[in-house]
GROMACS .gro file of C-alpha atoms in nm:
model
  453
    1MET     CA    1  -1.132  -0.659  -3.303
    2PRO     CA    2  -1.117  -1.033  -3.228
    3SER     CA    3  -0.777  -1.188  -3.182
    4ASP     CA    4  -0.698  -1.401  -3.490
    5THR     CA    5  -0.443  -1.674  -3.542
    6ALA     CA    6  -0.318  -1.859  -3.845
    7VAL     CA    7  -0.501  -2.160  -3.978
    8THR     CA    8  -0.483  -2.430  -3.710
    9SER     CA    9  -0.532  -2.807  -3.712
   10LEU     CA   10  -0.795  -2.908  -3.456
   11THR     CA   11  -0.926  -3.235  -3.316
   12GLY     CA   12  -1.162  -3.333  -3.040
   13TRP     CA   13  -1.044  -3.486  -2.713
   14GLY     CA   14  -1.021  -3.822  -2.887
   15ARG     CA   15  -0.743  -3.682  -3.109
   16THR     CA   16  -0.890  -3.834  -3.425
   17ALA     CA   17  -1.011  -3.685  -3.756
   18PRO     CA   18  -0.807  -3.358  -3.750
   19THR     CA   19  -0.920  -3.071  -3.974
   20ALA     CA   20  -0.784  -2.720  -4.025
   21ALA     CA   21  -0.973  -2.397  -3.962
   22ARG     CA   22  -0.906  -2.030  -3.900
   23LEU     CA   23  -0.914  -1.978  -3.524
   24VAL     CA   24  -1.064  -1.651  -3.396
   25ARG     CA   25  -1.063  -1.560  -3.025
   26PRO     CA   26  -1.325  -1.299  -2.938
   27GLY     CA   27  -1.276  -1.141  -2.596
   28SER     CA   28  -1.610  -0.962  -2.556
   29PRO     CA   29  -1.965  -0.972  -2.693
   30ALA     CA   30  -1.879  -0.687  -2.932
   31GLU     CA   31  -1.583  -0.886  -3.068
   32ALA     CA   32  -1.803  -1.193  -3.104
   33VAL     CA   33  -2.053  -0.988  -3.307
   34ALA     CA   34  -1.770  -0.865  -3.530
   35ALA     CA   35  -1.630  -1.217  -3.570
   36LEU     CA   36  -1.970  -1.353  -3.671
   37ALA     CA   37  -2.023  -1.065  -3.914
   38ALA     CA   38  -1.690  -1.138  -4.083
   39VAL     CA   39  -1.801  -1.494  -4.150
   40ARG     CA   40  -2.152  -1.394  -4.253
   41GLU     CA   41  -2.018  -1.142  -4.501
   42GLY     CA   42  -1.788  -1.374  -4.687
   43GLY     CA   43  -1.607  -1.622  -4.462
   44PRO     CA   44  -1.591  -1.960  -4.637
   45ARG     CA   45  -1.769  -2.263  -4.490
   46GLY     CA   46  -1.920  -2.086  -4.189
   47GLY     CA   47  -1.808  -2.093  -3.827
   48ILE     CA   48  -1.864  -2.283  -3.502
   49PRO     CA   49  -1.798  -2.188  -3.138
   50ARG     CA   50  -1.548  -2.395  -2.938
   51GLY     CA   51  -1.468  -2.410  -2.568
   52LEU     CA   52  -1.190  -2.613  -2.408
   53GLY     CA   53  -1.197  -2.886  -2.672
   54ARG     CA   54  -1.341  -3.166  -2.456
   55ALA     CA   55  -1.594  -3.287  -2.713
   56TYR     CA   56  -1.441  -3.618  -2.816
   57GLY     CA   57  -1.540  -3.603  -3.181
   58ASP     CA   58  -1.579  -3.336  -3.449
   59ALA     CA   59  -1.855  -3.118  -3.299
   60ALA     CA   60  -1.619  -2.820  -3.248
   61GLN     CA   61  -1.423  -2.849  -3.574
   62ASN     CA   62  -1.494  -2.681  -3.909
   63ALA     CA   63  -1.276  -2.787  -4.199
   64GLY     CA   64  -1.181  -2.493  -4.420
   65GLY     CA   65  -1.393  -2.249  -4.220
   66THR     CA   66  -1.376  -2.057  -3.894
   67VAL     CA   67  -1.376  -2.172  -3.534
   68TRP     CA   68  -1.451  -1.918  -3.262
   69ASP     CA   69  -1.247  -2.000  -2.953
   70MET     CA   70  -1.461  -1.859  -2.671
   71THR     CA   71  -1.217  -1.908  -2.384
   72ARG     CA   72  -1.117  -1.541  -2.366
   73MET     CA   73  -1.476  -1.461  -2.266
   74GLU     CA   74  -1.427  -1.585  -1.910
   75ARG     CA   75  -1.569  -1.316  -1.684
   76ILE     CA   76  -1.796  -1.401  -1.392
   77ARG     CA   77  -2.027  -1.102  -1.405
   78ALA     CA   78  -2.239  -1.144  -1.093
   79VAL     CA   79  -2.291  -1.383  -0.803
   80ASP     CA   80  -2.594  -1.382  -0.576
   81ALA     CA   81  -2.446  -1.570  -0.281
   82LYS     CA   82  -2.781  -1.575  -0.101
   83ALA     CA   83  -2.992  -1.721  -0.382
   84GLY     CA   84  -2.714  -1.925  -0.545
   85ILE     CA   85  -2.730  -1.763  -0.886
   86VAL     CA   86  -2.432  -1.681  -1.105
   87VAL     CA   87  -2.415  -1.481  -1.428
   88CYS     CA   88  -2.107  -1.559  -1.634
   89GLU     CA   89  -1.968  -1.549  -1.985
   90ALA     CA   90  -1.972  -1.859  -2.199
   91GLY     CA   91  -1.597  -1.917  -2.184
   92VAL     CA   92  -1.588  -1.958  -1.805
   93SER     CA   93  -1.488  -2.312  -1.714
   94LEU     CA   94  -1.662  -2.527  -1.456
   95HIS     CA   95  -1.324  -2.543  -1.282
   96ARG     CA   96  -1.325  -2.167  -1.237
   97LEU     CA   97  -1.685  -2.168  -1.116
   98MET     CA   98  -1.597  -2.430  -0.854
   99ARG     CA   99  -1.288  -2.240  -0.743
  100THR     CA  100  -1.492  -1.921  -0.708
  101LEU     CA  101  -1.820  -2.054  -0.572
  102LEU     CA  102  -1.732  -2.344  -0.343
  103PRO     CA  103  -1.588  -2.109  -0.076
  104LEU     CA  104  -1.929  -1.934  -0.082
  105GLY     CA  105  -2.113  -2.263  -0.022
  106TRP     CA  106  -2.229  -2.333  -0.377
  107PHE     CA  107  -2.146  -2.604  -0.630
  108VAL     CA  108  -2.232  -2.647  -0.996
  109PRO     CA  109  -2.558  -2.842  -1.024
  110VAL     CA  110  -2.430  -3.081  -1.293
  111THR     CA  111  -2.073  -3.172  -1.381
  112PRO     CA  112  -1.945  -3.434  -1.626
  113GLY     CA  113  -1.632  -3.641  -1.571
  114THR     CA  114  -1.416  -3.332  -1.626
  115ARG     CA  115  -1.444  -2.982  -1.485
  116TYR     CA  116  -1.244  -2.844  -1.779
  117VAL     CA  117  -1.545  -2.761  -1.992
  118THR     CA  118  -1.687  -2.416  -2.053
  119VAL     CA  119  -2.036  -2.305  -1.959
  120GLY     CA  120  -2.115  -2.251  -2.328
  121GLY     CA  121  -1.995  -2.601  -2.407
  122ALA     CA  122  -2.191  -2.744  -2.115
  123ILE     CA  123  -2.511  -2.595  -2.258
  124GLY     CA  124  -2.428  -2.678  -2.620
  125ALA     CA  125  -2.369  -3.044  -2.531
  126ASP     CA  126  -2.632  -3.039  -2.252
  127ILE     CA  127  -2.386  -3.230  -2.037
  128HIS     CA  128  -2.486  -3.483  -1.775
  129GLY     CA  129  -2.314  -3.619  -1.468
  130LYS     CA  130  -2.336  -3.891  -1.208
  131ASN     CA  131  -2.650  -3.724  -1.071
  132HIS     CA  132  -2.873  -3.727  -1.379
  133HIS     CA  133  -3.119  -3.966  -1.216
  134GLY     CA  134  -3.207  -3.682  -0.976
  135ALA     CA  135  -3.079  -3.354  -1.117
  136GLY     CA  136  -3.123  -3.399  -1.491
  137SER     CA  137  -2.885  -3.242  -1.741
  138PHE     CA  138  -2.711  -2.904  -1.732
  139ALA     CA  139  -2.974  -2.710  -1.927
  140ARG     CA  140  -3.232  -2.781  -1.658
  141HIS     CA  141  -3.040  -2.540  -1.432
  142VAL     CA  142  -3.000  -2.258  -1.684
  143ARG     CA  143  -3.232  -1.966  -1.608
  144SER     CA  144  -3.149  -1.773  -1.924
  145LEU     CA  145  -2.876  -1.722  -2.180
  146ASP     CA  146  -2.773  -1.458  -2.430
  147LEU     CA  147  -2.736  -1.606  -2.778
  148LEU     CA  148  -2.578  -1.439  -3.081
  149THR     CA  149  -2.770  -1.582  -3.376
  150ALA     CA  150  -2.660  -1.603  -3.739
  151ASP     CA  151  -2.833  -1.275  -3.831
  152GLY     CA  152  -2.612  -1.082  -3.587
  153GLU     CA  153  -2.885  -1.033  -3.327
  154ILE     CA  154  -2.823  -1.100  -2.957
  155ARG     CA  155  -3.131  -1.267  -2.810
  156THR     CA  156  -3.210  -1.341  -2.448
  157VAL     CA  157  -3.333  -1.701  -2.450
  158ARG     CA  158  -3.523  -1.862  -2.165
  159PRO     CA  159  -3.642  -2.215  -2.089
  160GLY     CA  160  -3.976  -2.310  -2.239
  161THR     CA  161  -3.903  -2.162  -2.581
  162ASP     CA  162  -3.819  -2.342  -2.904
  163LEU     CA  163  -3.489  -2.158  -2.932
  164PHE     CA  164  -3.384  -2.269  -2.585
  165ASP     CA  165  -3.481  -2.629  -2.658
  166ALA     CA  166  -3.285  -2.624  -2.985
  167THR     CA  167  -2.980  -2.464  -2.821
  168ALA     CA  168  -2.965  -2.708  -2.526
  169GLY     CA  169  -2.774  -2.994  -2.684
  170GLY     CA  170  -2.762  -2.811  -3.018
  171LEU     CA  171  -2.380  -2.818  -3.029
  172GLY     CA  172  -2.339  -2.450  -3.116
  173LEU     CA  173  -2.551  -2.469  -3.431
  174THR     CA  174  -2.821  -2.222  -3.323
  175GLY     CA  175  -2.578  -1.943  -3.237
  176ILE     CA  176  -2.288  -1.836  -3.017
  177ILE     CA  177  -2.372  -1.844  -2.646
  178LEU     CA  178  -2.232  -1.526  -2.490
  179THR     CA  179  -2.353  -1.536  -2.128
  180ALA     CA  180  -2.563  -1.761  -1.907
  181THR     CA  181  -2.746  -1.733  -1.577
  182LEU     CA  182  -2.723  -2.052  -1.371
  183GLN     CA  183  -2.893  -2.183  -1.059
  184LEU     CA  184  -2.637  -2.343  -0.826
  185LEU     CA  185  -2.646  -2.623  -0.568
  186PRO     CA  186  -2.596  -2.538  -0.196
  187VAL     CA  187  -2.329  -2.740  -0.013
  188LYS     CA  188  -2.177  -2.724   0.335
  189THR     CA  189  -1.841  -2.882   0.255
  190SER     CA  190  -1.618  -2.969  -0.039
  191LEU     CA  191  -1.621  -3.339   0.047
  192VAL     CA  192  -1.855  -3.628  -0.027
  193PHE     CA  193  -1.946  -3.946   0.154
  194VAL     CA  194  -1.881  -4.241  -0.082
  195ASP     CA  195  -2.023  -4.592  -0.062
  196THR     CA  196  -1.850  -4.859  -0.272
  197GLU     CA  197  -1.957  -5.216  -0.351
  198ARG     CA  198  -1.872  -5.484  -0.603
  199THR     CA  199  -2.138  -5.645  -0.819
  200THR     CA  200  -2.105  -5.996  -0.952
  201ASP     CA  201  -2.237  -5.931  -1.304
  202LEU     CA  202  -2.438  -5.684  -1.510
  203ASP     CA  203  -2.778  -5.792  -1.379
  204ASP     CA  204  -2.655  -5.750  -1.022
  205ALA     CA  205  -2.539  -5.395  -1.104
  206LEU     CA  206  -2.870  -5.305  -1.271
  207ALA     CA  207  -3.071  -5.442  -0.981
  208ARG     CA  208  -2.874  -5.256  -0.714
  209MET     CA  209  -2.882  -4.926  -0.903
  210THR     CA  210  -3.255  -4.958  -0.969
  211ALA     CA  211  -3.327  -5.033  -0.604
  212THR     CA  212  -3.109  -4.774  -0.433
  213ASP     CA  213  -2.998  -4.494  -0.670
  214ARG     CA  214  -3.279  -4.277  -0.533
  215LEU     CA  215  -3.102  -4.276  -0.196
  216TYR     CA  216  -2.793  -4.103  -0.340
  217ARG     CA  217  -2.725  -3.780  -0.524
  218TYR     CA  218  -2.444  -3.938  -0.733
  219SER     CA  219  -2.421  -4.289  -0.873
  220VAL     CA  220  -2.191  -4.457  -1.125
  221ALA     CA  221  -2.056  -4.805  -1.195
  222TRP     CA  222  -1.718  -4.887  -1.344
  223ILE     CA  223  -1.776  -5.197  -1.556
  224ASP     CA  224  -1.530  -5.463  -1.663
  225LEU     CA  225  -1.605  -5.507  -2.032
  226LEU     CA  226  -1.348  -5.783  -2.074
  227ALA     CA  227  -1.506  -6.019  -1.821
  228ARG     CA  228  -1.703  -6.303  -1.980
  229GLY     CA  229  -1.921  -6.594  -1.885
  230ARG     CA  230  -2.090  -6.570  -1.546
  231ALA     CA  231  -1.886  -6.256  -1.467
  232THR     CA  232  -2.001  -6.060  -1.775
  233GLY     CA  233  -2.058  -5.700  -1.677
  234ARG     CA  234  -1.916  -5.728  -1.327
  235SER     CA  235  -1.882  -5.379  -1.184
  236VAL     CA  236  -1.761  -5.157  -0.905
  237LEU     CA  237  -2.049  -4.939  -0.796
  238THR     CA  238  -1.982  -4.605  -0.624
  239ARG     CA  239  -2.251  -4.372  -0.489
  240ALA     CA  240  -2.206  -4.047  -0.301
  241ASP     CA  241  -2.370  -3.754  -0.126
  242HIS     CA  242  -2.233  -3.418  -0.015
  243ALA     CA  243  -2.092  -3.444   0.336
  244PRO     CA  244  -2.241  -3.222   0.609
  245LEU     CA  245  -2.013  -3.010   0.825
  246ASP     CA  246  -2.054  -3.222   1.138
  247ALA     CA  247  -1.930  -3.531   0.952
  248LEU     CA  248  -1.584  -3.384   0.892
  249PRO     CA  249  -1.287  -3.459   1.117
  250PRO     CA  250  -1.181  -3.162   1.334
  251ARG     CA  251  -0.891  -3.058   1.111
  252ALA     CA  252  -1.106  -3.047   0.797
  253ARG     CA  253  -1.369  -2.832   0.973
  254ARG     CA  254  -1.123  -2.543   0.986
  255ASP     CA  255  -1.167  -2.491   0.611
  256PRO     CA  256  -1.463  -2.710   0.510
  257LEU     CA  257  -1.516  -2.554   0.167
  258ALA     CA  258  -1.154  -2.564   0.051
  259PHE     CA  259  -1.111  -2.657  -0.315
  260ARG     CA  260  -0.764  -2.806  -0.368
  261PRO     CA  261  -0.767  -3.059  -0.651
  262VAL     CA  262  -0.465  -3.284  -0.684
  263ARG     CA  263  -0.269  -3.235  -1.007
  264LEU     CA  264  -0.013  -3.490  -1.125
  265PRO     CA  265   0.245  -3.470  -1.407
  266PRO     CA  266   0.110  -3.494  -1.763
  267ALA     CA  267   0.039  -3.844  -1.888
  268PRO     CA  268   0.286  -3.987  -2.143
  269PRO     CA  269   0.179  -4.235  -2.414
  270LEU     CA  270   0.165  -4.587  -2.277
  271PRO     CA  271   0.443  -4.825  -2.390
  272ARG     CA  272   0.358  -5.054  -2.679
  273GLY     CA  273   0.159  -5.349  -2.552
  274MET     CA  274   0.007  -5.177  -2.248
  275LEU     CA  275  -0.322  -5.131  -2.438
  276SER     CA  276  -0.329  -5.490  -2.561
  277ARG     CA  277  -0.624  -5.709  -2.468
  278PRO     CA  278  -0.423  -5.924  -2.220
  279ALA     CA  279  -0.279  -5.616  -2.045
  280VAL     CA  280  -0.615  -5.441  -2.014
  281ALA     CA  281  -0.784  -5.763  -1.904
  282ALA     CA  282  -0.524  -5.802  -1.630
  283PHE     CA  283  -0.568  -5.440  -1.523
  284ASN     CA  284  -0.947  -5.473  -1.512
  285ALA     CA  285  -0.930  -5.794  -1.309
  286LEU     CA  286  -0.691  -5.633  -1.061
  287TRP     CA  287  -0.907  -5.320  -1.032
  288TYR     CA  288  -1.216  -5.526  -0.966
  289ARG     CA  289  -1.057  -5.760  -0.712
  290THR     CA  290  -0.892  -5.483  -0.512
  291ALA     CA  291  -1.212  -5.279  -0.487
  292PRO     CA  292  -1.399  -5.313  -0.156
  293ARG     CA  293  -1.675  -5.571  -0.152
  294HIS     CA  294  -1.877  -5.328   0.055
  295ARG     CA  295  -1.754  -5.005   0.212
  296THR     CA  296  -1.962  -4.713   0.338
  297GLY     CA  297  -1.896  -4.358   0.447
  298GLU     CA  298  -1.554  -4.297   0.289
  299LEU     CA  299  -1.477  -3.924   0.279
  300ARG     CA  300  -1.336  -3.799  -0.051
  301LYS     CA  301  -1.273  -3.462  -0.207
  302LEU     CA  302  -1.536  -3.357  -0.458
  303SER     CA  303  -1.267  -3.332  -0.726
  304ALA     CA  304  -1.144  -3.686  -0.658
  305PHE     CA  305  -1.491  -3.834  -0.685
  306CYS     CA  306  -1.632  -3.625  -0.970
  307HIS     CA  307  -1.319  -3.572  -1.180
  308PRO     CA  308  -1.056  -3.838  -1.109
  309LEU     CA  309  -0.892  -3.809  -1.452
  310ASP     CA  310  -0.851  -3.431  -1.426
  311GLY     CA  311  -0.563  -3.494  -1.189
  312VAL     CA  312  -0.364  -3.626  -1.487
  313PRO     CA  313  -0.324  -3.352  -1.750
  314HIS     CA  314  -0.362  -3.472  -2.111
  315TRP     CA  315  -0.459  -3.822  -2.002
  316ASN     CA  316  -0.596  -3.878  -2.353
  317ARG     CA  317  -0.235  -3.906  -2.474
  318VAL     CA  318  -0.198  -4.249  -2.314
  319TYR     CA  319  -0.361  -4.387  -2.630
  320GLY     CA  320  -0.074  -4.263  -2.844
  321GLN     CA  321  -0.090  -4.091  -3.181
  322GLY     CA  322  -0.386  -4.299  -3.296
  323GLY     CA  323  -0.611  -4.144  -3.032
  324LEU     CA  324  -0.922  -4.292  -2.878
  325VAL     CA  325  -1.290  -4.332  -2.949
  326GLN     CA  326  -1.534  -4.283  -2.665
  327TYR     CA  327  -1.855  -4.459  -2.753
  328GLN     CA  328  -2.158  -4.369  -2.544
  329PHE     CA  329  -2.516  -4.474  -2.593
  330VAL     CA  330  -2.840  -4.482  -2.397
  331VAL     CA  331  -3.132  -4.724  -2.415
  332GLY     CA  332  -3.457  -4.689  -2.227
  333HIS     CA  333  -3.599  -4.886  -1.938
  334GLY     CA  334  -3.746  -5.203  -2.077
  335GLN     CA  335  -3.451  -5.239  -2.315
  336GLU     CA  336  -3.219  -5.408  -2.066
  337GLU     CA  337  -3.181  -5.707  -2.296
  338THR     CA  338  -3.033  -5.477  -2.561
  339LEU     CA  339  -2.784  -5.351  -2.302
  340ARG     CA  340  -2.697  -5.708  -2.202
  341ARG     CA  341  -2.649  -5.809  -2.564
  342ILE     CA  342  -2.421  -5.511  -2.635
  343VAL     CA  343  -2.211  -5.578  -2.324
  344ARG     CA  344  -2.174  -5.942  -2.432
  345ARG     CA  345  -2.077  -5.835  -2.783
  346ILE     CA  346  -1.811  -5.598  -2.648
  347ALA     CA  347  -1.677  -5.869  -2.415
  348ASP     CA  348  -1.671  -6.131  -2.692
  349ARG     CA  349  -1.501  -5.882  -2.927
  350ARG     CA  350  -1.236  -5.836  -2.654
  351CYS     CA  351  -1.236  -5.456  -2.686
  352PRO     CA  352  -0.948  -5.337  -2.464
  353SER     CA  353  -1.142  -5.082  -2.258
  354PHE     CA  354  -1.039  -4.994  -1.904
  355LEU     CA  355  -1.243  -4.672  -1.888
  356ALA     CA  356  -1.604  -4.786  -1.904
  357VAL     CA  357  -1.889  -4.653  -1.694
  358LEU     CA  358  -2.256  -4.735  -1.655
  359LYS     CA  359  -2.511  -4.483  -1.526
  360ARG     CA  360  -2.887  -4.463  -1.488
  361PHE     CA  361  -3.052  -4.159  -1.644
  362GLY     CA  362  -3.363  -3.989  -1.515
  363PRO     CA  363  -3.627  -3.824  -1.733
  364ALA     CA  364  -3.510  -3.647  -2.049
  365GLY     CA  365  -3.484  -3.271  -2.063
  366PRO     CA  366  -3.642  -3.050  -2.327
  367GLY     CA  367  -3.343  -3.026  -2.562
  368TRP     CA  368  -3.431  -3.149  -2.910
  369LEU     CA  369  -3.082  -3.295  -2.964
  370SER     CA  370  -3.001  -3.347  -2.598
  371PHE     CA  371  -2.855  -3.692  -2.539
  372PRO     CA  372  -2.988  -3.806  -2.200
  373THR     CA  373  -3.319  -3.989  -2.198
  374GLU     CA  374  -3.456  -4.208  -1.923
  375GLY     CA  375  -3.280  -4.542  -1.910
  376TRP     CA  376  -2.928  -4.685  -1.904
  377THR     CA  377  -2.617  -4.527  -2.053
  378LEU     CA  378  -2.285  -4.699  -2.113
  379ALA     CA  379  -1.965  -4.514  -2.212
  380LEU     CA  380  -1.639  -4.683  -2.305
  381ASP     CA  381  -1.300  -4.572  -2.435
  382VAL     CA  382  -1.118  -4.784  -2.692
  383PRO     CA  383  -0.805  -4.722  -2.902
  384ALA     CA  384  -0.912  -4.563  -3.231
  385ARG     CA  385  -0.684  -4.789  -3.435
  386LEU     CA  386  -0.834  -5.112  -3.307
  387PRO     CA  387  -0.875  -5.333  -3.617
  388GLY     CA  388  -1.235  -5.355  -3.736
  389LEU     CA  389  -1.357  -5.096  -3.485
  390ASP     CA  390  -1.567  -4.890  -3.728
  391ALA     CA  391  -1.766  -5.189  -3.852
  392PHE     CA  392  -1.811  -5.318  -3.499
  393LEU     CA  393  -1.944  -4.983  -3.371
  394ASP     CA  394  -2.170  -4.953  -3.677
  395GLY     CA  395  -2.331  -5.276  -3.564
  396LEU     CA  396  -2.379  -5.141  -3.212
  397ASP     CA  397  -2.533  -4.824  -3.356
  398GLU     CA  398  -2.792  -5.034  -3.537
  399GLU     CA  399  -2.882  -5.220  -3.218
  400VAL     CA  400  -2.913  -4.896  -3.023
  401ALA     CA  401  -3.130  -4.733  -3.290
  402ALA     CA  402  -3.354  -5.040  -3.318
  403ALA     CA  403  -3.411  -5.023  -2.941
  404GLY     CA  404  -3.513  -4.657  -2.958
  405GLY     CA  405  -3.183  -4.542  -2.808
  406ARG     CA  406  -2.923  -4.293  -2.924
  407VAL     CA  407  -2.551  -4.217  -2.924
  408TYR     CA  408  -2.401  -3.902  -2.774
  409LEU     CA  409  -2.328  -3.658  -3.057
  410ALA     CA  410  -2.078  -3.458  -2.850
  411LYS     CA  411  -1.860  -3.769  -2.843
  412ASP     CA  412  -1.922  -3.889  -3.196
  413ALA     CA  413  -1.707  -3.866  -3.509
  414ARG     CA  414  -1.835  -4.164  -3.707
  415LEU     CA  415  -2.215  -4.214  -3.687
  416ARG     CA  416  -2.384  -4.291  -4.020
  417PRO     CA  417  -2.633  -4.011  -4.098
  418GLU     CA  418  -2.916  -4.246  -4.192
  419LEU     CA  419  -2.945  -4.356  -3.826
  420LEU     CA  420  -2.972  -4.005  -3.687
  421ALA     CA  421  -3.347  -3.953  -3.730
  422ALA     CA  422  -3.428  -4.281  -3.556
  423MET     CA  423  -3.213  -4.180  -3.260
  424TYR     CA  424  -3.333  -3.819  -3.236
  425PRO     CA  425  -3.703  -3.799  -3.326
  426ARG     CA  426  -3.712  -3.418  -3.291
  427LEU     CA  427  -3.446  -3.378  -3.557
  428PRO     CA  428  -3.697  -3.238  -3.814
  429GLU     CA  429  -3.790  -2.956  -3.572
  430PHE     CA  430  -3.423  -2.877  -3.515
  431ARG     CA  431  -3.350  -2.866  -3.887
  432ALA     CA  432  -3.656  -2.646  -3.953
  433LEU     CA  433  -3.560  -2.395  -3.684
  434ARG     CA  434  -3.202  -2.386  -3.811
  435ALA     CA  435  -3.322  -2.323  -4.165
  436GLU     CA  436  -3.535  -2.035  -4.041
  437LEU     CA  437  -3.265  -1.880  -3.820
  438ASP     CA  438  -2.968  -1.948  -4.045
  439PRO     CA  439  -3.074  -2.002  -4.408
  440ASP     CA  440  -2.721  -1.935  -4.537
  441GLY     CA  441  -2.551  -2.188  -4.307
  442VAL     CA  442  -2.336  -1.937  -4.119
  443LEU     CA  443  -2.315  -2.178  -3.824
  444MET     CA  444  -2.142  -2.493  -3.943
  445SER     CA  445  -1.921  -2.771  -3.809
  446ASP     CA  446  -1.767  -3.093  -3.932
  447LEU     CA  447  -2.030  -3.285  -3.736
  448ALA     CA  448  -2.316  -3.080  -3.882
  449ARG     CA  449  -2.182  -3.127  -4.235
  450ARG     CA  450  -2.132  -3.501  -4.182
  451LEU     CA  451  -2.478  -3.564  -4.036
  452GLY     CA  452  -2.676  -3.306  -4.228
  453LEU     CA  453  -2.783  -3.108  -3.924
   0.00000   0.00000   0.00000
């Protein structure tokens, strides 16, 4: 039988909006079937699968109901080292895949800013990385998955079907992902070549990324959202490609596929005042001015480039007990003026954000509720207790929706439901499929209840 615990208070990575649920930890497909049956046959308020808890908002919470913690299902079932295909359970983390597969010359095709997400969570949120302009989102690299649906049936789901498109980005609301088959990316080393340059303002950053992103596998810009005037949107742009073996210094060639991420002590809460506007403005100015104006060919570890914050366990605690809100939106090409206006509004509002990144997305994938769509995406972290934050973000939501853009549901805990349909035009299809698959609402989360999914 599944391993149960007492009722537990859960939050997302932002550490806001806690709710309590009964936590169940299935360790096998049979235990997952039993856990689902227990909820279907009388568990109150349904259940939702949860991975490593890196969704910032309330997507993996279920007040008064059940949450299935899938992290005990962490077996890598098969690896085809010749074709670069892995079959694994949904609770396997990207960290474990990297540790296992990099020595064989393979890397995950898409990784977000943290490797501490599960494969099931990566599919459920249809995660994206610094390479979306070329590689697309995670679901594009899924060959098939086994999905336990609300009726207790395990279905093999493949790309090109409605169920796959609803599950990719569906935040666990179509069923419990049990296993997945993934296509991997071949690499020769565990290092990347990184080019860094400073941009003078937002338009400079947009122009450089538009002109040259196609030359790089990875591209991202850190953006100073406290700079104003002629410096509004000034950025530090970093682009990278996997390093070939012959580019490594002799010592590194002895073990070119070594995966040894740096891990520092856990982050404590910052002292009072360190998240004030003047302190963050000073930090941002220093970060910008000390970045290279133009540097090419710097060798870095994959972990240092792709997941710099993973080296600091529990870095989200620096925001203190109030937690943080990560706000991420995307607007399409042709809507650059909306992006400029939002960046100016954030700068004029003096939001103390030192973790803000700008990326360029490529074409959207097939997921009905998948976040990435072709255009520009901006993500920023701000203290959750910033006065007037909710009203301010509501205003940004309205601008994004009016421009045909959307916010990232895996990071949301506050979107007004009336804006959802404008942001996600395939929402009616998602709701219809959910009603057909799960008429009794066995799959349920705080986010689904809040937004009427």
